[in-house]
Short mmCIF file of C-alpha atoms in Angstrom, two decimals:
data_model
loop_
_atom_site.label_atom_id
_atom_site.label_comp_id
_atom_site.label_asym_id
_atom_site.label_seq_id
_atom_site.Cartn_x
_atom_site.Cartn_y
_atom_site.Cartn_z
CA UNK H 5 -85.10 26.79 26.38
CA UNK H 6 -81.90 24.77 26.78
CA UNK H 7 -80.73 22.27 24.15
CA UNK H 8 -78.20 19.43 24.26
CA UNK H 9 -76.54 20.60 21.03
CA UNK H 10 -73.36 22.45 21.94
CA UNK H 11 -73.58 25.24 19.36
CA UNK H 12 -76.44 27.67 19.70
CA UNK H 13 -75.18 30.77 17.97
CA UNK H 14 -76.88 34.16 17.84
CA UNK H 15 -77.15 35.36 14.25
CA UNK H 16 -78.90 37.85 12.02
CA UNK H 17 -80.78 36.65 8.94
CA UNK H 18 -78.88 38.02 5.94
CA UNK H 19 -80.63 36.45 2.97
CA UNK H 20 -83.61 34.16 2.39
CA UNK H 21 -83.81 32.41 -0.99
CA UNK H 22 -86.95 30.28 -1.38
CA UNK H 23 -86.73 27.41 -3.88
CA UNK H 24 -89.43 25.02 -5.02
CA UNK H 25 -88.82 22.64 -2.12
CA UNK H 26 -86.26 24.11 0.23
CA UNK H 27 -85.30 27.56 1.38
CA UNK H 28 -81.70 28.64 1.63
CA UNK H 29 -81.06 30.89 4.61
CA UNK H 30 -77.84 32.86 5.06
CA UNK H 31 -77.15 33.77 8.67
CA UNK H 32 -74.55 36.32 9.74
CA UNK H 33 -72.57 35.28 12.81
CA UNK H 34 -70.34 38.35 12.82
CA UNK H 35 -69.58 41.04 10.21
CA UNK H 36 -68.35 39.08 7.18
CA UNK H 37 -68.81 35.66 8.79
CA UNK H 38 -71.81 33.83 7.39
CA UNK H 39 -73.25 30.37 7.59
CA UNK H 40 -75.75 28.85 5.15
CA UNK H 41 -78.65 26.67 6.24
CA UNK H 42 -81.04 24.75 4.03
CA UNK H 43 -84.44 24.10 5.57
CA UNK H 44 -87.79 23.07 4.13
CA UNK H 45 -90.01 25.78 2.72
CA UNK H 46 -92.71 25.00 5.27
CA UNK H 47 -90.20 25.49 8.11
CA UNK H 48 -89.07 28.80 6.66
CA UNK H 49 -92.67 29.94 6.47
CA UNK H 50 -93.36 28.81 10.03
CA UNK H 51 -90.30 30.72 11.35
CA UNK H 52 -91.21 33.84 9.30
CA UNK H 53 -87.58 34.43 8.44
CA UNK H 54 -86.90 37.81 6.90
CA UNK H 55 -83.72 39.78 6.40
CA UNK H 56 -82.55 41.50 9.54
CA UNK H 57 -84.45 39.23 11.91
CA UNK H 58 -82.54 37.69 14.81
CA UNK H 59 -82.22 33.92 14.65
CA UNK H 60 -80.13 31.14 16.14
CA UNK H 61 -77.99 28.57 14.35
CA UNK H 62 -78.21 25.27 16.19
CA UNK H 63 -75.41 22.85 15.26
CA UNK H 64 -74.39 19.59 16.93
CA UNK H 65 -70.67 19.50 17.78
CA UNK H 66 -70.36 16.14 16.02
CA UNK H 67 -71.58 17.80 12.79
CA UNK H 68 -68.60 20.17 12.70
CA UNK H 69 -65.78 18.59 10.67
CA UNK H 70 -62.35 20.16 11.24
CA UNK H 71 -59.87 20.58 8.38
CA UNK H 72 -56.35 21.96 8.22
CA UNK H 73 -54.16 22.86 5.26
CA UNK C 26 -59.56 21.50 -2.55
CA UNK C 27 -63.22 22.20 -3.13
CA UNK C 28 -65.98 20.48 -1.15
CA UNK C 29 -69.71 20.09 -1.75
CA UNK C 30 -70.53 21.18 1.81
CA UNK C 31 -71.65 24.80 1.74
CA UNK C 32 -69.95 26.01 4.90
CA UNK C 33 -66.17 26.00 4.93
CA UNK C 34 -65.30 28.62 7.50
CA UNK C 35 -61.84 29.93 8.34
CA UNK C 36 -61.21 29.72 12.07
CA UNK C 37 -58.49 29.81 14.69
CA UNK C 38 -58.15 26.94 17.17
CA UNK C 39 -58.99 28.39 20.57
CA UNK C 40 -58.97 25.37 22.86
CA UNK C 41 -58.24 21.64 22.55
CA UNK C 42 -59.53 19.38 25.33
CA UNK C 43 -58.56 15.73 24.88
CA UNK C 44 -60.81 13.15 26.54
CA UNK C 45 -60.42 9.39 26.78
CA UNK C 46 -62.14 8.82 23.45
CA UNK C 47 -62.90 12.12 21.81
CA UNK C 48 -61.29 15.53 21.69
CA UNK C 49 -63.30 18.70 22.06
CA UNK C 50 -62.04 21.49 19.83
CA UNK C 51 -63.17 25.10 20.20
CA UNK C 52 -62.78 27.14 17.03
CA UNK C 53 -62.99 30.93 16.91
CA UNK C 54 -64.87 32.24 13.87
CA UNK C 55 -64.56 35.91 14.86
CA UNK C 56 -63.66 37.65 18.12
CA UNK C 57 -66.15 36.27 20.64
CA UNK C 58 -67.86 33.91 18.18
CA UNK C 59 -66.89 30.31 18.80
CA UNK C 60 -68.01 26.93 17.58
CA UNK C 61 -67.34 23.60 19.30
CA UNK C 62 -66.43 20.43 17.41
CA UNK C 63 -66.09 16.94 18.81
CA UNK C 64 -63.78 14.66 16.84
CA UNK C 65 -62.04 11.40 17.65
CA UNK C 66 -58.74 11.56 19.49
CA UNK C 67 -56.96 9.90 16.59
CA UNK C 68 -58.26 12.59 14.20
CA UNK C 69 -57.13 15.34 16.57
CA UNK C 70 -53.66 13.79 16.69
CA UNK C 71 -53.54 13.45 12.89
CA UNK C 72 -54.49 17.13 12.42
CA UNK C 73 -52.01 18.27 15.12
CA UNK C 74 -54.44 20.82 16.43
CA UNK C 75 -52.93 23.32 18.85
CA UNK C 76 -54.13 26.66 20.13
CA UNK C 77 -53.59 29.45 17.67
CA UNK C 78 -53.41 27.18 14.61
CA UNK C 79 -55.56 28.06 11.61
CA UNK C 80 -58.25 25.51 10.84
CA UNK C 81 -61.49 25.22 8.88
CA UNK C 82 -64.92 24.31 10.15
CA UNK C 83 -66.74 22.26 7.52
CA UNK C 84 -70.50 22.09 8.06
CA UNK C 85 -73.22 20.82 5.72
CA UNK C 86 -76.00 23.36 5.24
CA UNK C 87 -78.57 20.71 6.11
CA UNK C 88 -76.90 20.28 9.52
CA UNK C 89 -77.65 23.88 10.49
CA UNK C 90 -80.98 24.05 12.32
CA UNK C 91 -82.52 27.52 12.49
CA UNK C 92 -84.40 28.69 15.58
CA UNK C 93 -86.19 31.92 16.44
CA UNK C 94 -87.56 33.21 19.74
CA UNK Z 27 -89.05 29.12 20.54
CA UNK Z 28 -89.66 27.78 17.05
CA UNK Z 29 -87.15 25.55 15.26
CA UNK Z 30 -86.72 24.57 11.61
CA UNK Z 31 -86.43 20.87 12.48
CA UNK Z 32 -89.75 19.20 11.76
CA UNK Z 33 -89.87 16.88 14.74
CA UNK Z 34 -90.13 18.47 18.17
CA UNK Z 35 -91.73 15.78 20.27
CA UNK Z 36 -92.90 16.10 23.86
CA UNK Z 37 -91.43 13.33 26.00
CA UNK Z 38 -90.79 12.29 29.57
CA UNK Z 39 -87.27 11.38 30.68
CA UNK Z 40 -87.36 7.65 31.49
CA UNK Z 41 -83.75 6.82 32.22
CA UNK Z 42 -80.43 8.70 32.40
CA UNK Z 43 -77.25 6.61 32.22
CA UNK Z 44 -74.07 8.69 32.58
CA UNK Z 45 -70.91 7.25 31.02
CA UNK Z 46 -67.35 8.54 31.14
CA UNK Z 47 -67.88 10.80 28.13
CA UNK Z 48 -71.48 10.65 27.03
CA UNK Z 49 -74.81 10.24 28.74
CA UNK Z 50 -77.49 7.96 27.36
CA UNK Z 51 -80.97 9.38 27.81
CA UNK Z 52 -84.12 7.34 27.27
CA UNK Z 53 -87.16 9.44 26.46
CA UNK Z 54 -90.72 8.13 26.56
CA UNK Z 55 -92.89 9.39 23.69
CA UNK Z 56 -95.97 7.41 24.72
CA UNK Z 57 -96.52 4.48 27.06
CA UNK Z 58 -94.15 1.79 25.78
CA UNK Z 59 -92.70 3.93 22.97
CA UNK Z 60 -89.20 5.10 23.78
CA UNK Z 61 -86.39 6.82 21.96
CA UNK Z 62 -82.72 6.83 23.00
CA UNK Z 63 -80.51 9.91 22.72
CA UNK Z 64 -76.77 10.10 23.33
CA UNK Z 65 -75.53 13.53 24.38
CA UNK Z 66 -72.33 14.73 26.00
CA UNK Z 67 -72.09 14.56 29.76
CA UNK Z 68 -71.70 18.31 29.99
CA UNK Z 69 -74.95 18.81 28.03
CA UNK Z 70 -76.77 16.35 30.29
CA UNK Z 71 -75.52 18.26 33.33
CA UNK Z 72 -76.55 21.59 31.81
CA UNK Z 73 -80.07 20.32 31.07
CA UNK Z 74 -80.36 18.73 34.55
CA UNK Z 75 -82.11 15.70 33.15
CA UNK Z 76 -83.69 13.47 35.76
CA UNK Z 77 -86.27 10.71 35.52
CA UNK Z 78 -89.78 12.02 35.21
CA UNK Z 79 -88.75 15.44 33.89
CA UNK Z 80 -90.47 16.72 30.75
CA UNK Z 81 -88.15 17.10 27.75
CA UNK Z 82 -88.35 17.46 23.99
CA UNK Z 83 -86.79 15.25 21.34
CA UNK Z 84 -85.68 17.38 18.42
CA UNK Z 85 -85.05 15.38 15.24
CA UNK Z 86 -84.50 16.61 11.69
CA UNK Z 87 -86.83 14.94 9.20
CA UNK Z 88 -83.84 14.04 7.01
CA UNK Z 89 -82.38 12.06 9.94
CA UNK Z 90 -85.33 9.67 9.99
CA UNK Z 91 -84.60 6.67 7.77
CA UNK Z 92 -87.66 4.65 6.76
CA UNK Z 93 -87.52 0.85 6.49
CA UNK Z 94 -90.10 -1.75 5.53
CA UNK Z 95 -90.04 -5.55 5.81
CA UNK B 27 -81.86 -7.76 10.25
CA UNK B 28 -80.08 -6.04 13.12
CA UNK B 29 -78.76 -2.48 12.83
CA UNK B 30 -76.26 -0.49 14.91
CA UNK B 31 -78.61 2.50 15.16
CA UNK B 32 -80.28 2.45 18.57
CA UNK B 33 -83.75 3.54 17.53
CA UNK B 34 -85.70 1.19 15.31
CA UNK B 35 -89.30 2.08 16.00
CA UNK B 36 -92.38 0.29 14.72
CA UNK B 37 -94.75 2.75 13.06
CA UNK B 38 -97.73 2.98 10.75
CA UNK B 39 -97.57 5.17 7.65
CA UNK B 40 -100.03 8.01 8.22
CA UNK B 41 -99.50 10.28 5.24
CA UNK B 42 -97.34 10.29 2.09
CA UNK B 43 -96.89 13.63 0.32
CA UNK B 44 -94.81 13.38 -2.87
CA UNK B 45 -93.02 16.55 -4.00
CA UNK B 46 -90.98 17.20 -7.12
CA UNK B 47 -87.78 15.85 -5.55
CA UNK B 48 -88.53 14.50 -2.11
CA UNK B 49 -91.43 12.75 -0.46
CA UNK B 50 -92.60 13.67 3.00
CA UNK B 51 -93.70 10.68 5.03
CA UNK B 52 -95.61 10.98 8.30
CA UNK B 53 -95.24 7.95 10.55
CA UNK B 54 -97.43 7.28 13.56
CA UNK B 55 -95.52 5.93 16.57
CA UNK B 56 -98.56 5.79 18.85
CA UNK B 57 -102.03 7.35 18.67
CA UNK B 58 -101.37 11.08 18.32
CA UNK B 59 -97.57 10.75 18.28
CA UNK B 60 -96.15 11.28 14.82
CA UNK B 61 -92.74 11.71 13.29
CA UNK B 62 -92.01 13.21 9.88
CA UNK B 63 -89.37 11.81 7.52
CA UNK B 64 -88.18 13.31 4.27
CA UNK B 65 -86.79 10.81 1.79
CA UNK B 66 -86.09 10.93 -1.94
CA UNK B 67 -88.95 10.20 -4.28
CA UNK B 68 -87.12 7.21 -5.71
CA UNK B 69 -86.75 5.73 -2.22
CA UNK B 70 -90.43 6.29 -1.49
CA UNK B 71 -91.31 4.50 -4.74
CA UNK B 72 -88.95 1.62 -3.94
CA UNK B 73 -90.48 1.16 -0.47
CA UNK B 74 -94.05 1.40 -1.86
CA UNK B 75 -95.17 3.45 1.10
CA UNK B 76 -98.93 3.84 1.38
CA UNK B 77 -101.17 4.93 4.20
CA UNK B 78 -101.75 2.21 6.74
CA UNK B 79 -98.64 0.22 5.83
CA UNK B 80 -96.33 -0.85 8.65
CA UNK B 81 -92.89 0.76 8.52
CA UNK B 82 -89.92 1.36 10.79
CA UNK B 83 -88.32 4.67 11.73
CA UNK B 84 -84.58 4.19 12.04
CA UNK B 85 -82.86 7.01 13.95
CA UNK B 86 -79.30 7.19 15.28
CA UNK B 87 -79.19 8.10 18.97
CA UNK B 88 -76.71 10.89 18.21
CA UNK B 89 -79.30 12.48 15.89
CA UNK B 90 -81.76 13.00 18.75
CA UNK B 91 -81.22 16.45 20.29
CA UNK B 92 -82.73 16.89 23.75
CA UNK B 93 -84.30 20.19 24.81
CA UNK B 94 -85.93 21.34 28.04
CA UNK B 95 -87.96 24.43 28.84
CA UNK G 26 -85.81 -5.43 4.43
CA UNK G 27 -85.76 -2.30 2.28
CA UNK G 28 -84.49 1.05 3.58
CA UNK G 29 -84.91 4.62 2.34
CA UNK G 30 -81.17 5.31 2.63
CA UNK G 31 -79.61 5.08 -0.81
CA UNK G 32 -76.38 3.36 0.13
CA UNK G 33 -76.63 -0.16 1.49
CA UNK G 34 -73.27 -1.67 0.71
CA UNK G 35 -72.22 -5.28 1.19
CA UNK G 36 -68.99 -5.46 3.17
CA UNK G 37 -66.80 -7.81 5.17
CA UNK G 38 -65.80 -6.91 8.73
CA UNK G 39 -62.05 -6.33 8.67
CA UNK G 40 -61.29 -5.10 12.17
CA UNK G 41 -63.22 -4.49 15.39
CA UNK G 42 -61.58 -2.26 18.00
CA UNK G 43 -63.64 -1.94 21.20
CA UNK G 44 -63.05 1.21 23.26
CA UNK G 45 -64.46 2.21 26.62
CA UNK G 46 -67.60 3.71 25.09
CA UNK G 47 -67.59 3.12 21.37
CA UNK G 48 -66.37 0.42 19.05
CA UNK G 49 -64.54 1.22 15.85
CA UNK G 50 -65.45 -1.12 13.02
CA UNK G 51 -63.48 -1.30 9.77
CA UNK G 52 -65.50 -2.66 6.88
CA UNK G 53 -63.99 -3.79 3.59
CA UNK G 54 -66.01 -2.78 0.54
CA UNK G 55 -63.58 -4.25 -1.98
CA UNK G 56 -59.96 -5.40 -1.74
CA UNK G 57 -58.09 -2.37 -0.39
CA UNK G 58 -61.19 -0.19 -0.07
CA UNK G 59 -62.26 0.22 3.52
CA UNK G 60 -64.71 2.35 5.43
CA UNK G 61 -64.62 3.04 9.17
CA UNK G 62 -67.76 3.13 11.33
CA UNK G 63 -68.01 4.15 14.96
CA UNK G 64 -70.92 2.62 16.83
CA UNK G 65 -71.71 2.21 20.51
CA UNK G 66 -70.24 -0.76 22.32
CA UNK G 67 -73.70 -2.10 23.10
CA UNK G 68 -74.60 -2.03 19.39
CA UNK G 69 -71.37 -3.84 18.48
CA UNK G 70 -72.19 -6.52 21.07
CA UNK G 71 -75.75 -6.86 19.78
CA UNK G 72 -74.55 -7.29 16.18
CA UNK G 73 -71.83 -9.78 17.24
CA UNK G 74 -69.36 -8.28 14.82
CA UNK G 75 -66.23 -10.35 14.30
CA UNK G 76 -63.56 -10.29 11.65
CA UNK G 77 -64.64 -11.98 8.45
CA UNK G 78 -68.36 -11.63 9.12
CA UNK G 79 -70.53 -10.19 6.35
CA UNK G 80 -72.11 -6.85 7.20
CA UNK G 81 -73.75 -3.92 5.46
CA UNK G 82 -72.75 -0.26 5.56
CA UNK G 83 -75.86 1.90 5.50
CA UNK G 84 -75.17 5.53 4.56
CA UNK G 85 -77.62 8.29 3.66
CA UNK G 86 -76.76 9.95 0.34
CA UNK G 87 -76.91 13.36 2.02
CA UNK G 88 -74.15 12.24 4.41
CA UNK G 89 -71.69 11.78 1.56
CA UNK G 90 -69.73 14.98 1.01
CA UNK G 91 -67.97 15.23 -2.35
CA UNK G 92 -64.53 16.84 -2.68
CA UNK G 93 -62.25 17.46 -5.65
CA UNK G 94 -58.63 18.60 -5.80
CA UNK V 4 -55.59 19.13 3.27
CA UNK V 5 -56.34 16.90 6.23
CA UNK V 6 -59.85 16.45 7.62
CA UNK V 7 -61.15 15.09 10.93
CA UNK V 8 -63.67 12.84 9.18
CA UNK V 9 -62.30 9.30 9.11
CA UNK V 10 -63.42 8.31 5.64
CA UNK V 11 -61.87 10.16 2.73
CA UNK V 12 -62.18 7.74 -0.13
CA UNK V 13 -60.73 8.12 -3.63
CA UNK V 14 -63.43 7.63 -6.24
CA UNK V 15 -64.25 8.19 -9.89
CA UNK V 16 -67.40 10.08 -10.85
CA UNK V 17 -69.65 7.56 -12.59
CA UNK V 18 -72.86 9.49 -13.16
CA UNK V 19 -74.14 13.02 -12.55
CA UNK V 20 -77.91 13.52 -12.60
CA UNK V 21 -78.96 17.16 -12.10
CA UNK V 22 -82.44 17.74 -10.68
CA UNK V 23 -84.32 20.97 -10.13
CA UNK V 24 -82.76 21.49 -6.70
CA UNK V 25 -80.20 18.81 -6.02
CA UNK V 26 -77.77 16.81 -8.09
CA UNK V 27 -77.33 13.09 -7.61
CA UNK V 28 -73.74 11.99 -7.99
CA UNK V 29 -72.73 8.33 -8.31
CA UNK V 30 -69.14 7.68 -7.28
CA UNK V 31 -67.28 4.47 -8.05
CA UNK V 32 -65.09 3.24 -5.18
CA UNK V 33 -63.92 0.11 -6.95
CA UNK V 34 -65.18 -1.76 -10.02
CA UNK V 35 -68.84 -2.50 -9.25
CA UNK V 36 -68.82 -0.74 -5.87
CA UNK V 37 -70.66 2.57 -6.00
CA UNK V 38 -71.85 5.15 -3.53
CA UNK V 39 -74.51 7.79 -4.18
CA UNK V 40 -74.25 11.35 -2.93
CA UNK V 41 -76.88 14.05 -3.10
CA UNK V 42 -75.53 17.60 -3.11
CA UNK V 43 -77.04 20.95 -4.06
CA UNK V 44 -76.97 21.94 -7.69
CA UNK V 45 -74.81 24.96 -6.92
CA UNK V 46 -72.23 22.72 -5.23
CA UNK V 47 -72.20 20.35 -8.21
CA UNK V 48 -71.62 23.31 -10.51
CA UNK V 49 -68.83 24.66 -8.30
CA UNK V 50 -67.06 21.29 -8.25
CA UNK V 51 -67.51 20.84 -12.04
CA UNK V 52 -68.30 17.18 -11.63
CA UNK V 53 -68.29 15.20 -14.86
CA UNK V 54 -68.12 11.51 -15.59
CA UNK V 55 -64.64 10.09 -15.29
CA UNK V 56 -63.35 12.89 -13.03
CA UNK V 57 -61.52 11.90 -9.85
CA UNK V 58 -63.31 12.91 -6.66
CA UNK V 59 -63.30 12.06 -2.97
CA UNK V 60 -66.18 10.81 -0.84
CA UNK V 61 -65.91 12.31 2.64
CA UNK V 62 -68.00 10.46 5.24
CA UNK V 63 -67.95 10.80 9.03
CA UNK V 64 -67.50 7.44 10.77
CA UNK V 65 -70.53 8.16 12.94
CA UNK V 66 -72.65 8.43 9.75
CA UNK V 67 -71.96 4.83 8.80
CA UNK V 68 -74.66 2.57 10.24
CA UNK V 69 -73.74 -1.12 10.39
CA UNK V 70 -76.32 -3.82 9.70
CA UNK V 71 -76.14 -7.62 9.71
CA UNK V 72 -78.61 -10.23 8.49
#
């Protein structure tokens, strides 16, 4: 599948922390480089996310804010 | 400064492509791992983004969609 | 592929209007029910969107604002 | 009222599922075509959403990601 | 009309700068407190925004990032 | 620090309401002009938000929808 969002990054699921409503998923982009995603619990269940599984982080380029010191 | 957004990733500016309205900024998170941001031209000018400069990618955790094959 | 976003709607491309920077894509969800998406020109080219082609509209549930009269 | 967001779709409330924090609202755009919205519980109360009520789905065009097989 | 988004702020249009694709709208929330919105040119035309006109800024609470020094 | 987001507004924390998952933060932009932000509880803890504290509201210009009567 192809998507219009510019960032479609290969990752490995590092941690899955289910809450009462949402699940917090930590994805490893590279050794030591992680990105956190919060998705609904039902989505997490549907995707069967478990540590070590390969997943993609899909991020629109307009959702990436740039900051400099 | 501390921000409520969960992802505040250290990056290096890899490429800056100014358009007529927006500027496309490619940020390197790790060797070979890049993320693209689209910001307004006036913001790019204000931040003085140039290749090799250190910058941060600020992404809300709810803006990270997770996908699996 | 499975995605964490709750809305993954089957549509037919109705209209593709390329601009200088972005492309406006009209997707038909059902006869007479359309949704407009604005994506970058490079994404539109990559997806090879043309009228009549089948496509999906991917929308996070938190991006749907509800209004009532 | 007129809004700058491009998508302002007439819908019928199909299902309202209140959680501890958020409420999940399913809106029917056309027979068999539904879209899910997650809003805060206080917003759901304010809007008095009930099954069968007419409502609008307000979606920015830049929040619609396009995907193709 | 009632909307699920938490922030629906009364403002006065302070400046309207049309570009080739988008229009930049500066809205005054209070004397000296301004917020900038970027909308498509076609939306700006539809809303007939002109300096001095009353308008509303509609912002989802999850789109407000909080920062502290 | 400089950010690409156009709106970086000085505010005073008016109210902090912790929930089970998220915290609702009311920020005062000017006397009588408030904006509500919903952030995760862990972010609220990290930022040590308390009433009267100075904080910034960071909002992308594309996240500000404009409406007129």
